[in-house]
XYZ file of C-alpha atoms in Angstrom:
738
model
C 122.285 56.845 128.053
C 120.164 59.703 127.846
C 116.602 60.028 126.321
C 115.647 63.419 124.812
C 111.858 62.477 124.038
C 110.233 64.756 121.692
C 107.408 64.943 123.767
C 108.984 66.964 126.445
C 110.621 69.316 124.077
C 107.175 69.939 122.252
C 106.028 71.663 125.461
C 108.842 74.484 124.880
C 106.924 75.362 121.660
C 104.335 76.971 123.918
C 106.969 79.168 125.374
C 107.781 80.635 122.194
C 104.335 81.051 121.182
C 103.379 83.031 124.355
C 106.583 85.051 124.239
C 105.689 86.055 120.712
C 102.248 87.059 122.002
C 104.281 89.181 124.792
C 106.231 90.920 122.030
C 103.115 91.553 120.135
C 101.735 93.512 122.721
C 104.527 96.025 122.014
C 103.752 96.319 118.178
C 99.650 96.649 118.722
C 99.704 100.372 119.679
C 101.767 101.517 116.795
C 98.934 101.096 114.301
C 96.703 103.325 116.739
C 99.191 106.052 117.721
C 101.711 106.264 114.941
C 101.396 106.274 111.429
C 103.434 102.993 111.075
C 101.985 100.590 108.396
C 102.653 97.174 107.491
C 102.594 95.839 110.849
C 101.857 92.172 109.672
C 105.016 92.402 107.770
C 106.906 93.456 111.152
C 104.936 90.721 113.041
C 105.720 88.024 110.339
C 109.452 88.928 110.785
C 109.433 88.497 114.660
C 107.494 85.014 114.304
C 110.085 83.630 111.789
C 112.913 84.875 113.928
C 111.422 83.029 117.132
C 110.552 79.849 114.963
C 114.324 79.775 113.550
C 115.605 79.885 117.119
C 113.234 77.369 118.427
C 114.524 74.940 115.695
C 118.022 75.744 116.408
C 118.852 76.952 112.907
C 122.571 77.694 112.506
C 123.587 81.407 112.719
C 124.633 82.168 109.342
C 121.574 80.577 107.362
C 119.292 82.345 109.999
C 121.144 85.632 109.495
C 120.823 85.402 105.661
C 116.989 84.794 105.662
C 116.357 87.582 107.995
C 118.229 89.844 106.028
C 116.486 88.697 102.555
C 113.310 89.225 104.407
C 114.117 92.751 105.493
C 115.461 93.966 102.278
C 112.375 92.633 100.440
C 110.108 94.357 102.908
C 111.885 97.619 102.559
C 111.732 97.116 98.794
C 108.201 96.447 98.917
C 107.370 99.511 101.260
C 109.396 102.096 99.582
C 110.973 101.391 96.017
C 109.535 100.732 92.614
C 110.786 98.191 90.116
C 111.876 94.476 90.424
C 113.233 93.116 93.672
C 116.494 91.950 91.787
C 117.077 95.200 90.245
C 120.564 96.494 91.468
C 119.366 100.083 91.071
C 117.127 100.258 93.845
C 119.812 98.532 95.754
C 122.200 101.327 95.045
C 119.659 103.776 96.123
C 119.208 102.021 99.284
C 123.091 101.721 100.062
C 123.440 105.722 99.302
C 120.554 106.279 101.754
C 122.156 104.369 104.474
C 125.247 106.138 104.017
C 123.540 109.534 104.225
C 121.399 108.490 107.154
C 124.337 107.418 108.937
C 125.952 111.079 108.470
C 122.645 112.320 109.732
C 122.736 110.297 112.691
C 126.306 111.293 113.483
C 125.135 114.846 113.405
C 122.228 114.188 115.779
C 119.660 115.451 113.058
C 116.864 112.658 114.139
C 114.076 114.325 112.523
C 115.891 114.172 108.988
C 116.128 110.385 109.124
C 114.042 109.069 106.162
C 111.500 106.569 106.404
C 113.289 103.617 104.717
C 116.109 103.994 107.142
C 113.770 104.381 110.164
C 112.283 100.843 108.905
C 115.600 99.398 108.836
C 116.494 100.500 112.272
C 113.126 99.251 113.470
C 113.612 95.802 111.794
C 117.066 95.395 113.528
C 115.372 96.430 116.743
C 112.834 93.584 116.336
C 115.840 91.223 115.380
C 117.634 92.185 118.643
C 114.309 91.654 120.858
C 113.677 88.339 119.204
C 117.410 87.220 120.138
C 116.649 88.710 123.679
C 113.486 86.524 124.049
C 115.633 83.531 123.012
C 118.393 84.412 125.539
C 116.058 84.766 128.320
C 114.056 81.394 127.508
C 117.094 79.009 126.731
C 120.047 80.627 128.930
C 118.305 82.390 131.789
C 114.953 80.600 131.871
C 113.635 83.891 133.583
C 111.439 86.291 131.758
C 110.041 88.392 134.451
C 111.795 91.507 133.546
C 110.278 91.525 130.118
C 106.895 90.776 131.252
C 107.425 93.490 133.940
C 108.255 95.817 131.123
C 105.345 94.963 128.928
C 103.023 95.773 131.719
C 104.493 99.072 132.267
C 104.625 99.990 128.872
C 101.070 99.158 127.955
C 99.595 100.869 131.527
C 101.802 104.092 130.453
C 100.186 104.086 127.024
C 96.775 103.540 128.439
C 97.302 106.371 130.753
C 98.646 109.008 128.539
C 97.487 108.140 125.321
C 94.166 107.231 123.517
C 95.297 104.005 123.433
C 92.957 101.625 125.330
C 94.849 98.637 127.106
C 91.973 96.909 128.895
C 92.367 93.959 126.862
C 96.095 94.096 126.286
C 96.527 94.097 129.942
C 94.483 90.754 130.190
C 96.607 89.139 127.310
C 99.735 90.371 129.071
C 98.879 88.751 132.049
C 97.777 85.451 130.629
C 100.904 85.043 128.388
C 103.244 86.427 131.018
C 101.912 84.110 133.829
C 102.082 81.251 131.262
C 105.736 81.708 130.465
C 106.932 82.286 133.922
C 104.774 79.038 135.365
C 106.510 76.889 132.217
C 109.938 78.216 132.948
C 109.689 77.825 136.620
C 108.779 74.056 135.697
C 111.901 73.592 133.695
C 114.314 75.439 136.529
C 113.009 72.898 138.713
C 113.564 69.966 136.346
C 117.197 70.939 135.681
C 117.868 70.773 139.389
C 116.403 67.172 139.535
C 113.772 68.039 141.829
C 110.974 66.499 139.346
C 111.432 64.288 136.335
C 111.291 65.934 132.961
C 109.056 63.980 131.274
C 105.482 64.449 129.796
C 103.615 62.942 132.480
C 105.291 65.425 135.301
C 104.962 68.197 132.660
C 101.054 67.818 132.543
C 100.946 67.654 136.531
C 102.741 70.985 136.430
C 100.848 72.535 133.496
C 97.117 71.689 134.517
C 97.429 73.582 137.820
C 99.120 76.344 136.142
C 96.442 76.705 133.498
C 93.645 76.704 136.476
C 95.395 79.375 138.196
C 95.690 81.662 135.354
C 92.024 81.144 134.531
C 90.829 81.772 138.021
C 93.047 84.543 138.398
C 91.926 86.369 135.042
C 88.209 85.293 135.717
C 88.143 86.772 139.135
C 89.883 90.077 138.040
C 87.420 90.256 135.147
C 84.218 89.614 137.264
C 84.936 91.477 140.246
C 83.588 94.966 140.789
C 85.883 97.752 139.848
C 86.345 100.964 141.911
C 86.137 104.372 140.331
C 89.708 105.986 139.990
C 90.877 107.872 142.642
C 92.564 110.353 140.484
C 91.304 111.917 137.269
C 92.944 111.068 133.607
C 96.459 112.819 134.386
C 96.651 114.393 131.006
C 93.478 116.003 130.690
C 93.626 116.979 134.349
C 97.073 118.709 134.082
C 96.154 120.569 130.862
C 92.916 121.828 132.090
C 94.563 122.844 135.022
C 97.136 125.039 133.335
C 94.472 126.380 130.995
C 92.072 127.281 133.942
C 95.260 129.054 135.473
C 96.503 131.156 132.771
C 94.823 133.833 130.519
C 94.170 131.921 127.565
C 91.095 129.703 126.711
C 90.474 126.296 125.341
C 90.735 122.465 126.493
C 91.341 119.155 125.535
C 89.862 118.654 121.862
C 89.056 115.289 120.395
C 90.788 115.066 117.065
C 88.606 115.514 113.780
C 87.171 117.992 111.442
C 85.435 121.093 112.754
C 84.354 124.330 111.445
C 85.842 127.016 113.943
C 89.522 127.351 113.848
C 89.440 131.053 114.966
C 91.296 129.829 118.056
C 94.098 127.365 117.501
C 96.196 125.691 120.000
C 96.021 123.307 122.919
C 96.209 119.486 123.327
C 93.867 117.055 121.795
C 92.907 113.225 122.349
C 92.804 110.783 119.559
C 89.576 109.220 117.890
C 89.565 106.210 115.769
C 86.091 106.466 114.623
C 85.866 105.848 110.760
C 84.639 109.255 108.895
C 84.733 107.078 105.316
C 86.351 104.689 103.473
C 87.796 105.152 99.780
C 88.403 103.342 96.679
C 91.276 104.877 95.361
C 93.978 104.407 92.504
C 96.533 105.547 94.837
C 97.581 107.995 97.811
C 96.132 111.481 98.065
C 95.142 113.935 100.557
C 91.255 114.493 101.000
C 90.384 118.498 100.930
C 87.391 120.013 102.579
C 88.187 123.746 102.790
C 90.623 126.308 102.738
C 91.230 129.645 105.046
C 92.638 132.781 103.687
C 92.531 135.398 106.935
C 94.921 134.773 109.501
C 93.779 136.714 112.763
C 96.905 136.016 115.046
C 95.090 133.299 116.774
C 93.765 131.167 114.214
C 92.083 131.661 110.776
C 88.832 132.774 109.568
C 87.233 132.926 105.844
C 86.496 136.277 104.326
C 83.215 135.653 102.732
C 83.325 139.100 100.748
C 80.596 139.054 97.961
C 81.451 135.692 97.137
C 77.769 133.776 96.024
C 77.707 129.883 96.245
C 77.619 128.411 92.991
C 75.294 125.542 92.628
C 75.878 122.390 90.339
C 74.319 118.882 89.321
C 76.080 115.478 89.547
C 78.309 114.815 86.702
C 78.651 118.663 85.863
C 82.104 119.944 85.739
C 82.758 121.685 89.052
C 83.573 125.408 88.838
C 86.863 125.401 90.213
C 90.163 125.639 88.670
C 93.353 125.117 91.033
C 95.980 125.103 88.349
C 96.605 126.146 85.009
C 95.347 124.388 81.525
C 99.234 123.870 80.828
C 99.701 121.773 83.835
C 100.307 118.334 82.964
C 97.693 116.164 84.662
C 96.464 112.439 84.785
C 92.764 111.909 84.954
C 91.743 109.470 88.046
C 88.777 108.366 89.758
C 87.959 107.541 93.480
C 85.030 106.344 95.253
C 83.996 107.491 98.696
C 81.741 105.731 101.308
C 80.783 107.929 104.160
C 80.475 106.592 107.463
C 79.646 109.948 109.278
C 76.819 112.042 107.920
C 78.711 114.962 107.291
C 77.029 117.390 104.511
C 80.079 118.408 103.051
C 82.408 116.407 100.358
C 85.613 115.236 100.795
C 87.669 115.319 97.567
C 91.450 115.633 96.230
C 93.319 118.634 94.513
C 91.727 118.957 90.932
C 88.476 117.304 91.267
C 86.311 117.762 88.132
C 83.039 115.856 88.709
C 81.019 114.171 91.498
C 79.079 111.421 90.810
C 76.038 110.390 93.259
C 72.508 109.465 93.342
C 69.957 110.366 96.012
C 67.068 108.211 94.895
C 63.788 110.304 94.295
C 65.163 113.203 95.763
C 66.599 116.102 93.365
C 70.580 116.103 94.280
C 72.490 119.448 93.957
C 76.020 120.702 95.069
C 76.996 123.854 96.384
C 80.688 125.443 96.198
C 81.768 128.171 98.011
C 84.129 129.714 95.873
C 86.075 131.442 98.910
C 86.543 128.403 101.041
C 86.316 125.970 98.217
C 83.862 123.744 100.315
C 81.475 121.658 98.594
C 78.023 121.056 100.268
C 75.802 118.340 99.068
C 71.734 119.405 98.897
C 68.835 117.082 98.517
C 65.644 118.759 97.442
C 67.007 122.058 98.500
C 68.084 121.303 101.904
C 71.839 120.518 103.100
C 72.345 117.209 104.265
C 74.666 114.124 103.624
C 74.465 111.775 100.945
C 75.496 108.097 100.283
C 78.485 106.659 98.383
C 79.687 109.053 95.492
C 82.295 108.824 93.043
C 84.986 111.518 92.062
C 86.755 112.137 88.764
C 90.060 114.444 89.033
C 93.043 115.727 87.522
C 96.081 114.674 89.356
C 98.579 117.361 88.576
C 102.229 116.642 87.441
C 104.022 119.939 88.272
C 106.916 121.254 85.882
C 109.843 122.252 88.099
C 111.064 124.575 85.328
C 107.882 126.498 85.344
C 107.746 126.679 89.020
C 111.196 127.966 89.087
C 110.093 130.671 86.328
C 107.155 131.968 88.512
C 107.596 134.908 90.416
C 105.809 138.136 91.550
C 106.241 140.178 88.484
C 103.207 138.110 86.853
C 100.886 138.985 89.511
C 101.603 142.505 89.504
C 98.212 143.407 87.748
C 96.415 141.031 90.261
C 96.588 143.210 93.257
C 93.707 142.228 94.773
C 94.576 138.355 94.503
C 97.932 139.058 96.046
C 96.868 141.142 98.654
C 94.275 138.573 99.752
C 96.851 135.837 99.971
C 99.628 137.490 101.264
C 97.702 139.003 104.301
C 99.310 138.881 107.723
C 98.049 140.628 110.909
C 99.763 144.344 111.403
C 100.712 143.262 115.164
C 102.448 140.201 113.671
C 105.809 140.151 115.804
C 108.463 141.613 113.356
C 110.914 138.501 114.385
C 108.461 136.151 112.222
C 109.025 138.540 109.167
C 112.959 138.395 109.957
C 113.103 134.609 110.222
C 111.295 134.001 107.173
C 113.785 136.538 105.354
C 116.700 134.720 106.944
C 115.652 131.255 105.831
C 114.949 132.475 102.168
C 117.785 135.066 101.863
C 119.830 132.901 99.558
C 117.055 131.673 97.730
C 115.971 133.411 94.383
C 112.788 131.815 93.066
C 109.483 131.468 94.981
C 109.669 127.533 94.729
C 113.391 127.479 96.080
C 112.110 129.950 99.216
C 108.977 127.771 99.757
C 111.105 124.449 99.753
C 113.556 126.136 102.307
C 110.689 127.105 104.845
C 109.210 123.644 104.379
C 112.443 122.098 105.300
C 113.089 124.407 108.128
C 110.255 122.709 109.903
C 112.047 119.471 109.659
C 114.931 120.452 111.725
C 115.416 118.736 115.236
C 114.306 121.972 116.893
C 110.488 121.383 115.953
C 108.846 118.261 117.620
C 105.298 116.748 116.582
C 103.303 116.562 119.898
C 99.581 116.417 120.312
C 99.020 116.567 124.045
C 101.677 119.138 125.400
C 100.762 121.844 123.117
C 100.477 125.533 124.442
C 97.603 128.075 123.728
C 98.649 131.905 123.013
C 97.916 134.133 125.715
C 95.651 137.148 124.864
C 98.386 139.236 123.651
C 100.451 136.715 121.878
C 100.864 135.444 118.395
C 99.635 131.715 117.765
C 102.741 131.299 115.074
C 105.270 133.472 117.211
C 104.754 131.513 120.290
C 105.123 128.024 118.340
C 108.206 129.338 116.389
C 110.124 131.021 119.021
C 109.022 129.560 122.453
C 107.472 125.813 122.405
C 108.512 124.711 118.842
C 106.287 121.794 119.851
C 102.854 121.318 118.294
C 100.912 119.299 115.748
C 99.725 119.991 111.768
C 97.730 123.121 112.711
C 101.052 124.761 114.188
C 103.344 123.707 111.245
C 100.939 124.693 108.687
C 99.788 127.943 109.859
C 103.563 128.932 110.563
C 104.349 128.210 107.066
C 101.508 130.039 105.231
C 102.500 133.147 107.611
C 106.207 132.687 106.586
C 105.516 132.252 102.973
C 103.235 135.330 102.914
C 105.734 137.136 105.038
C 108.167 136.801 101.957
C 105.592 137.919 99.596
C 104.428 134.369 98.200
C 100.641 133.854 98.016
C 99.705 130.807 100.237
C 96.580 129.463 101.922
C 95.929 127.299 104.766
C 94.099 123.877 103.687
C 92.182 121.310 105.893
C 90.938 117.907 105.263
C 92.500 114.370 105.697
C 95.231 112.697 104.863
C 95.175 109.413 102.800
C 94.149 107.247 105.569
C 95.120 103.534 106.150
C 95.573 101.035 103.414
C 93.414 97.845 104.025
C 93.246 95.659 100.878
C 93.579 95.694 97.086
C 90.117 95.233 95.343
C 89.254 92.985 92.504
C 89.250 95.926 90.185
C 92.833 96.876 91.262
C 92.229 99.972 93.310
C 93.152 100.264 96.835
C 90.706 100.279 99.682
C 91.763 103.176 102.371
C 89.968 103.801 105.896
C 90.064 107.270 107.153
C 89.286 107.844 110.574
C 89.219 111.074 112.869
C 92.684 110.477 113.615
C 93.650 111.244 109.960
C 92.380 114.895 110.317
C 95.034 117.100 108.821
C 95.945 120.656 107.901
C 98.755 121.686 105.335
C 99.634 124.308 102.871
C 98.957 125.242 99.328
C 101.235 128.158 97.580
C 100.364 129.900 94.238
C 102.621 130.098 91.391
C 101.597 132.299 88.668
C 101.444 130.203 85.152
C 100.958 127.131 87.130
C 98.358 127.086 89.974
C 98.186 125.990 93.671
C 100.957 123.808 94.749
C 100.580 121.729 98.100
C 103.456 121.893 100.754
C 103.733 119.667 103.885
C 105.848 121.251 106.745
C 104.411 118.954 109.438
C 107.076 116.635 111.049
C 106.337 112.842 110.172
C 103.854 113.472 107.290
C 104.508 113.672 103.440
C 101.995 114.517 100.648
C 102.263 112.673 97.441
C 102.980 115.732 95.060
C 104.375 114.705 91.891
C 106.963 117.014 89.873
C 108.652 116.559 86.744
C 111.743 117.867 85.197
C 111.987 119.197 81.984
C 115.021 117.841 79.706
C 116.410 120.685 77.729
C 117.410 117.991 75.082
C 114.392 116.513 74.748
C 110.958 118.223 73.969
C 108.856 115.533 75.732
C 108.030 116.038 79.219
C 109.256 113.074 81.732
C 107.635 112.217 84.984
C 109.631 112.861 88.312
C 109.115 110.982 91.276
C 106.721 111.579 94.346
C 108.436 113.910 96.652
C 108.522 113.694 100.664
C 110.412 116.439 101.863
C 111.950 118.456 99.033
C 111.071 118.828 95.163
C 114.592 117.857 93.754
C 113.561 116.587 90.446
C 114.110 112.941 89.546
C 116.232 111.578 86.627
C 113.956 111.517 83.695
C 112.309 108.253 82.562
C 113.434 106.723 79.373
C 110.598 106.674 77.141
C 109.591 103.217 76.004
C 109.447 102.361 72.279
C 106.082 101.243 70.472
C 105.690 97.782 70.040
C 104.256 95.874 66.941
C 100.636 95.821 66.738
C 99.498 91.993 67.409
C 96.275 90.631 65.742
C 92.974 91.462 67.874
C 92.211 87.875 68.648
C 95.743 87.511 69.913
C 97.100 90.414 71.938
C 100.857 90.511 72.173
C 102.503 91.083 75.579
C 106.161 91.933 75.404
C 108.646 90.370 77.950
C 109.240 93.823 79.766
C 105.427 94.052 80.034
C 105.167 90.643 81.307
C 107.622 91.558 83.937
C 105.762 94.817 84.765
C 102.419 92.802 85.328
C 104.125 90.457 87.198
C 105.860 92.976 89.453
C 102.469 95.033 89.854
C 100.725 91.778 90.729
C 103.080 90.911 93.422
C 103.195 94.482 94.986
C 99.291 94.603 95.122
C 99.140 91.339 96.620
C 102.337 91.109 98.799
C 100.626 91.085 102.024
C 98.555 87.967 101.137
C 101.440 86.197 99.403
C 103.721 87.085 102.611
C 100.903 85.563 104.884
C 100.668 82.251 102.779
C 104.224 81.777 102.778
C 104.497 82.278 106.407
C 101.574 79.859 106.885
C 103.365 77.198 104.689
C 106.881 78.081 106.443
C 104.993 77.355 109.954
C 103.460 74.341 108.715
C 106.717 72.904 107.328
C 108.391 73.770 110.498
C 105.888 72.066 112.657
C 106.153 68.828 110.397
C 109.842 69.138 110.511
C 109.858 69.334 114.315
C 107.793 66.379 114.700
C 108.951 64.355 112.038
C 109.500 61.735 114.169
C 105.862 60.998 114.918
C 104.994 60.837 111.260
C 108.350 59.959 109.293
C 108.343 56.125 110.555
C 105.092 55.635 108.914
C 106.432 57.135 105.651
C 109.134 54.377 105.828
C 106.989 51.590 106.597
C 104.865 52.732 103.386
C 108.101 52.837 101.489
C 109.494 49.300 102.561
C 106.286 47.520 103.208
C 105.875 46.073 99.475
C 109.389 45.948 98.861
C 110.387 42.053 98.442
C 114.424 42.153 97.766
C 116.836 41.249 100.461
C 118.689 44.350 99.353
C 116.154 46.727 100.965
C 117.124 44.912 104.508
C 120.043 46.628 104.540
C 118.583 50.111 103.607
C 115.763 49.789 106.090
C 117.967 48.622 108.912
C 120.191 52.257 108.254
C 116.767 54.053 108.527
C 116.030 52.154 111.615
C 119.316 53.383 113.332
C 118.563 57.011 112.274
C 115.447 56.934 113.660
C 116.572 55.383 117.029
C 119.168 58.028 116.906
C 116.528 60.885 116.109
C 114.414 59.228 119.180
C 117.182 59.643 121.612
C 119.007 56.177 121.763
C 122.104 57.269 120.072
C 124.942 54.926 119.336
C 128.105 55.714 121.055
C 131.268 56.232 119.141
C 133.191 52.578 118.736
C 129.951 50.821 119.947
C 129.374 47.426 118.108
C 125.919 46.921 116.611
C 125.246 43.961 118.998
C 126.054 46.201 121.904
C 123.611 48.631 120.663
C 121.194 46.245 119.780
C 121.172 44.967 123.429
C 120.944 48.474 124.863
C 117.785 49.301 122.728
C 116.253 45.920 123.632
C 116.811 46.524 127.156
C 115.395 50.046 127.027
C 112.190 48.929 125.148
C 111.998 45.453 126.953
C 111.952 43.665 123.702
C 114.222 41.057 121.792
C 113.393 42.158 118.012
C 116.426 44.662 117.702
C 119.156 41.805 118.487
C 117.231 39.605 116.208
C 117.235 42.219 113.422
C 121.021 42.921 113.780
C 121.820 39.307 113.533
C 119.917 39.191 110.271
C 121.680 42.384 108.949
C 125.032 41.055 109.602
C 124.119 37.978 108.310
C 123.130 39.640 104.975
C 126.535 41.666 105.037
C 128.797 39.078 105.433
C 127.116 35.884 103.758
C 125.296 37.478 100.908
C 121.753 36.876 99.396
C 121.826 33.392 100.208
C 118.449 33.178 101.747
C 115.525 34.145 99.334
C 112.877 35.257 102.019
C 115.311 36.946 104.289
C 113.785 40.644 104.131
C 110.127 39.020 104.009
C 110.967 37.128 107.299
C 112.532 40.106 108.845
C 110.135 42.784 107.783
C 107.469 42.338 110.606
C 110.292 42.646 113.514
C 111.725 45.770 111.734
C 108.084 47.148 111.458
C 107.652 46.771 115.090
C 110.904 48.350 116.039
C 110.215 51.215 113.789
C 106.884 51.884 115.277
C 108.402 52.199 118.393
C 110.295 55.292 117.815
C 106.974 57.006 116.709
C 105.236 56.225 119.968
């Protein structure tokens, strides 16, 4: 009979671990090269999938667990309310149906983020299955190893991703997996014995070979590259041979926007970290004059306005009638810029400069705020921001129009300025897009949505520079249709102005990457140079400046509300990503009874809400904790043959009644079967006992079997039967744990 020793199978666990590390290398660059978040959730899903495969979990329970993990993750990332609410599930179902139609029409850029996440989870599920197939069925993984090397080397060559350590990690994991699989293939053919001793003889030279190879590769001198980095080289060659000017720039904030265009390389240097109540863009300045090549600020006669910390900032981006929510943020600069980053609606800046006299200077034209200590412009340390987060009324936005600005000719002329030489086809395109729209809001939305069609591509490297007699917007709209935020935002501003809507170009940063939830409930964000961004603000009379986001793959968190005609109370809508379709009104909560001051009363709904908020803020920690517990439990279960016999020994050691002889004997049979000594169908207990004793070179199993049969057929005649048999039982059950 075959003996499947657990020691031999435990080495297979390393195969899954190294395969997981290989798959991890596919996910690492996403954090740097894309705006993909929650990578730990995706990694956890892959790890759990591989572990379920390793422990041979049946297909149906495994699929159910994976589906629950996927749904819970999607709910956490994109939906409000509790996980068990049917409302969000209905929204997800409708979104799946809608996105299925989008895929059928090949409108790839219109796919929603939540549906993209579902597709990404499905891809990871498939990859985990393929790895299991390569490991178990084929025992070959060279193709996946080779694909991983090609993937990271291509990213290292053509993107800002630095893959030096990734290549080392991939080589170690790949060689380890291929070496172990080679051992299993040879063992299956019978060339070597498949046991722990032969496995060690194979693995020790394998580890030595890997360490030696990596060590030599790391320590050996490296020659300089024969060819330059292809992307900057090719781009610079094209620029030098053309009429345009420019070069490969590094991403980040810059003051000169007069000549836009051309590629840039990424830079993950941290600019600042921020403690905030929620996501929002960080403004630095606006520009109002489009030259055909870029943006400049029309200083005119505007004089900088100085103010002190804690004073109200003399800047009002929206009317007093606009509903707002007061919020605060704290900024910790990491680069010594002299300007302040702030959200739309900022009212106060709080900071300290020690013994120096701290002042701030606001440029009314660009809305750029500079910090000054003792009259000298310079950077400051951490500062706090108080701002009013606007909740825009859709009805008021729809009611806003040109007639309300007829008397403000100078304002209208300034923010609808376009160059005289602007190609006529730009204006015609803007008019064509908005011809069926009546209000300014609908026209702005139509232009914003136009850039999300599949004709436009977000790209940071293959970005053209306009020739001397070529307009920057015209080139993007009609020739390249490929670029980054500057291309999209500038084009939208010019098109809005072309149809008479006041608009301006805004520079700053996106919200950054979420890092952690702090003890005070705020969220910590890290903002790098890669988060530098530009977007659009349109002006609506009676409301003020409203942000728009035309760039592919980005979404601001502008909040809109729908005014219910049957209710005088305003209701808050949901945050929008692409368009501003108002959300359904939120039902106001009824006031609760006042509880005594020393015993505040918390309603059941409030308790659920607090619990949901706690889960949402700590989901990553909870997920990682549960993952660790699940892994620990899986390891315990996998190696239960090592520790479970000792649990049984403690369980029966102090039992005196003979009835425990029967129970202990049945337990011994199960552990022997788990060890690999399975009892054949129809085999008598005595024959089985002879087989076990011959395997272990013992006599105890035959003696125990005789006592067991004696107890079954003769009953409880010998009072010390179990006491006498206990030492033989312990001896045998310890054998299966060896």
